[in-house]
Structures are given as C-alpha cells and as structure tokens.
XYZ file of C-alpha atoms in Angstrom:
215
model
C 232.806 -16.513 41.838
C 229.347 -17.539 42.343
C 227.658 -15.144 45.014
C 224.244 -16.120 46.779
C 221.578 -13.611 47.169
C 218.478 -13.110 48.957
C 215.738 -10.960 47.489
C 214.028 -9.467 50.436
C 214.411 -5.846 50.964
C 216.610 -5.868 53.920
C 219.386 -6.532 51.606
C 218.316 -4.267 49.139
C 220.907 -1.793 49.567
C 223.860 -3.932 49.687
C 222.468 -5.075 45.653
C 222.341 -1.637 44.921
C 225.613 -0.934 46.095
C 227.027 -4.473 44.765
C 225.841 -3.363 40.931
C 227.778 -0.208 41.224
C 230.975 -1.693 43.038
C 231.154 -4.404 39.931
C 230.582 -1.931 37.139
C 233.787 0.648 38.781
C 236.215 -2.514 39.621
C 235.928 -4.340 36.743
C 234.987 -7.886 38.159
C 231.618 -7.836 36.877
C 232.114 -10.695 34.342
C 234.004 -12.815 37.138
C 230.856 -13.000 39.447
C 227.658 -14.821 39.209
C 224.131 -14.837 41.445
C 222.254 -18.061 42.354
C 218.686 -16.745 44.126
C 217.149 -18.557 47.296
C 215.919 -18.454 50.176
C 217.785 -17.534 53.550
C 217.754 -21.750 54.466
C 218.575 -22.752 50.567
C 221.536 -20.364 50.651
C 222.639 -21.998 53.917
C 222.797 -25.099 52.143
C 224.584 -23.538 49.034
C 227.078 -22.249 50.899
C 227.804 -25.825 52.840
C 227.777 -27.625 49.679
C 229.619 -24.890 47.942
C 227.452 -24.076 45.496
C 228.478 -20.705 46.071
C 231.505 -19.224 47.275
C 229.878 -16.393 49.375
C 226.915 -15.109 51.041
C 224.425 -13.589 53.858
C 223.832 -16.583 55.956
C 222.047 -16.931 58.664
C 224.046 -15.996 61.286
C 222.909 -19.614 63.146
C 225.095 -21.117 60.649
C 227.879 -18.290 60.620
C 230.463 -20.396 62.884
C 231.162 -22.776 60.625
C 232.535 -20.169 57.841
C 234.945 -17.362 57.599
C 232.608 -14.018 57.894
C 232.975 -10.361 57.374
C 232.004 -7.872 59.848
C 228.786 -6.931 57.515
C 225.468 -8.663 58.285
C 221.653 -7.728 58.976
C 220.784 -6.547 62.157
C 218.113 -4.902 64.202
C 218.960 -2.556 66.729
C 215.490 -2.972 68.684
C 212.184 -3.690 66.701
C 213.120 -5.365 62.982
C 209.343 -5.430 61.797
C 209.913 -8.275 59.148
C 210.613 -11.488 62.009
C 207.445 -12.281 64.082
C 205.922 -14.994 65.970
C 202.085 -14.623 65.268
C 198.664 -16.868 66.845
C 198.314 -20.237 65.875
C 200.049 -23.284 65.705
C 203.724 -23.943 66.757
C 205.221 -23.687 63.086
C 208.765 -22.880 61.920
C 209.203 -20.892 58.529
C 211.091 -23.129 56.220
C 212.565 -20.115 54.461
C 214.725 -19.345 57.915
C 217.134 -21.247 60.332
C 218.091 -18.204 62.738
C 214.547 -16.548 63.456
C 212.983 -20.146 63.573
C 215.762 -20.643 66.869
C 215.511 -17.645 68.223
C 211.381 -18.249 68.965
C 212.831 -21.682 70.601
C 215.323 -19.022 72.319
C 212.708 -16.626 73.374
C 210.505 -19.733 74.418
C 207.849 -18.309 71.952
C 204.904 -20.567 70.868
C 202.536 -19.941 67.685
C 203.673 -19.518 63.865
C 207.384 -17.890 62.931
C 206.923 -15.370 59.639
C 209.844 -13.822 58.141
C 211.008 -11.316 55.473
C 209.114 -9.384 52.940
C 205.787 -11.679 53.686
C 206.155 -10.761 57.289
C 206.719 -7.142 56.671
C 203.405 -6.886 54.395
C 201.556 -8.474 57.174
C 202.840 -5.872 59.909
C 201.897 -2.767 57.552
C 198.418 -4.671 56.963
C 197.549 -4.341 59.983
C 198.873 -7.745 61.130
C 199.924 -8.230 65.061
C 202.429 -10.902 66.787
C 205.507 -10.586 69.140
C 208.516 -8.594 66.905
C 211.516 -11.296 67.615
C 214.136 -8.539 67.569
C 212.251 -6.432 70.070
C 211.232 -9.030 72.202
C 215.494 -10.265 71.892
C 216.218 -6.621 72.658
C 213.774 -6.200 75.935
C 215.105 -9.171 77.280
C 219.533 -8.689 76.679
C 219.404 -4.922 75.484
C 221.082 -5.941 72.689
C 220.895 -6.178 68.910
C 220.226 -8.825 67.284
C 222.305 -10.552 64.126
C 220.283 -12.435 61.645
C 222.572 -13.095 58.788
C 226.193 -12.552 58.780
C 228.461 -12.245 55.314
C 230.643 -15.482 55.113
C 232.784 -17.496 52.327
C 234.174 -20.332 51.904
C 236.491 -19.599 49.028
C 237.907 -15.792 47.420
C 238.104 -14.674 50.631
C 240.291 -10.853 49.806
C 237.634 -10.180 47.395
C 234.476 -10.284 49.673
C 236.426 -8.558 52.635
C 237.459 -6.160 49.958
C 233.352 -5.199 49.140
C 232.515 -5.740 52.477
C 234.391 -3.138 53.941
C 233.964 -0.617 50.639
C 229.653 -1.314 51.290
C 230.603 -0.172 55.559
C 232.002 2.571 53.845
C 229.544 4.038 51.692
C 226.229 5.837 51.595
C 223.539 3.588 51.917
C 221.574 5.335 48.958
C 218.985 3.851 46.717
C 217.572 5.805 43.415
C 213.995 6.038 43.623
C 213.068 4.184 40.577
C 214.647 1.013 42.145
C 212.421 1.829 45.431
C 209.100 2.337 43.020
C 209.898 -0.848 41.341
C 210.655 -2.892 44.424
C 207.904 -1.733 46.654
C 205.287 -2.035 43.397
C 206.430 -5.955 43.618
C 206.219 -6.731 47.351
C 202.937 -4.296 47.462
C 203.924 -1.740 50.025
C 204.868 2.005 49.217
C 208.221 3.460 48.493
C 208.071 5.382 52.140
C 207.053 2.386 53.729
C 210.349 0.592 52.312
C 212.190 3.556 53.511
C 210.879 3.233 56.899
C 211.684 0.042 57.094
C 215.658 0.274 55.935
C 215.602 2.739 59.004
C 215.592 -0.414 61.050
C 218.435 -2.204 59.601
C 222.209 -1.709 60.259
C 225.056 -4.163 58.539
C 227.957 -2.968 60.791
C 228.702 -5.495 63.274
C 230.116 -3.437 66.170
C 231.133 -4.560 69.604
C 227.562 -5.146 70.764
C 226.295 -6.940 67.776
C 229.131 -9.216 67.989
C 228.497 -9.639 71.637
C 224.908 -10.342 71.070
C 225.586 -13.380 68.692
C 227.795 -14.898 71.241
C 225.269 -14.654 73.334
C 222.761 -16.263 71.376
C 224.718 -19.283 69.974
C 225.670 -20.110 73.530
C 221.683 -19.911 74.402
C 221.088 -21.669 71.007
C 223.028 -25.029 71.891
C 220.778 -25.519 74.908
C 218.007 -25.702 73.821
C-alpha cells in the first residue's frame, strides 16, 4: 500500500502514532509514503498514485473516507487570509474555497508557513474562526479517504481515535528546530486540532460543500 503524507505539524501526531501502529501489527514492510503537498496528494489520490490519504476535505466526496480528519474547533492559527492581492495558495484546494466561501479578499497562507507567520507577529483573518463566528461550527480541512485497502485504513483509523495523542519530546525538539518555532509553541498549537469527526463536524462539511458549489 502506498500511503500519502503531508509534513505539516497538524498531522504530526497521527505519524507518530502511524510508526508505532506499523512496528506492533506487523505491516510495516507492506506500506510505503509518497510526500506532497495537501493539492499534490489530491491529485495522487485521483490518479491513484496512492491508495490512501488526508485529503482535502473539498475533494473528500469523491472517495470512501474514515471518520478521522483535521479540524478546528474555533481559531486553527495555521489557515489565514492576509493584506494584499487576491491570491490562492497552490499548496491547498479547501482553505483556498473557503476564502471564496467567506467572501474574503487578499492572499490565502496555509500550514506550517502560515503558523510561523502568526507566532511572528503576523496578522490576517483566521479562516476557521472567521467559519466558526459565522455557522458556530467546526470546520473540516482534510478528511482520511482511499480508494483501494479499504479494512486496513478503517482498521488504523479507528485504533489512532482511540489512542493517546502523545508525542516524545525529542520528536517535538526536532520538528519545531525545522519549522523554527519552539517545542511549547507546537504544543499550543496541537491544542487546536481534533481528528474525530463527530456529529457537528460532519454537519459542518455538508454545510460547506453545499455553499462551495455556488460559488
């Protein structure tokens, strides 16, 4: 199996935990990673490149998904629309409709790059928050879908729901040394996430595909 994966930290946990699912079920050898971005994955996934992955959750109706994805309860402090220019981020699809959604103009940011801006002192309108004030919802950015070995993603999707969302320190040193923020600062931030799609998350993407295909 051939599983995509996206390196920013929001995600971070579900590696951690994938590593350590592998090594106990003994179907490490049987899976492989292809890197990209959030839109390259998209377009992994549809050409089958890859079996499985967090996809934006724009694209999630056209797969079979898992109730695990990445979500923001209120503020997300990683999607923004900031000053300038209208200009989508060619690393999304989902936060790059949502400003169309939100009828936001200037320049969309996402992931890590966005995050470093916030803590640096950055400003712009916080696309989950502003999503939240308006529905008083969450808001779904990628969702966990397949197109092929279907039992054995459901099977780690549900064991990840299931477990402590724990991460040893030396993996937080070494990822906030790359991405140049602190290891409290990446704590912080995982505060903000959930991967449980519950009734209102679910509720909340219906919401915003149907707002989606009219624009």
């Amino acid at each position: 199996m051939i599983f995509g994966s996206i390196s920013y930290l929001n995600l971070l946990p579900f590696q951690v935990f994938l590593k350590r699912y592998l090594k106990h079920s003994g179907t490490k050898m049987a899976l492989h990673y292809r890197k990209n971005v959030p839109s390259q994955i998209n377009k992994a996934l549809k050409s089958r490149q890859i079996n499985g992955a967090f996809i934006s959750s724009v694209e999630s109706p056209n797969y079979r998904c898992t109730d695990l994805g990445i979500i923001a309860p209120k503020a997300v402090y990683s999607v923004f629309v900031i000053k300038g220019e209208d200009k989508s981020d060619n690393e999304s699809a989902t936060s790059n409709c949502l400003a169309k959604v939100l009828n936001l103009k200037g320049e969309v940011i996402i992931g890590d790059k966005a995050l470093k801006y916030y803590l640096d002192g950055g400003e712009g309108v916080d696309l989950a928050l502003e999503w939240y004030r308006r529905e008083q919802l969450p808001f779904v950015f990628a969702r966990l879908c397949y197109n092929s070995h279907g039992e054995l993603i459901k099977k780690m999707a549900k064991k990840f729901i299931n477990t402590p969302h724990k991460v040893p320190q030396y993996i937080l040193k070494r990822e906030a040394k790359k991405r140049g923020v602190t290891p409290k600062q990446l704590l912080w931030y995982l505060e903000h996430i959930e991967y449980r799609l519950n009734y209102k998350s679910k509720k909340s993407l219906r919401l915003f595909l149907r707002l989606k295909s009219r624009k």
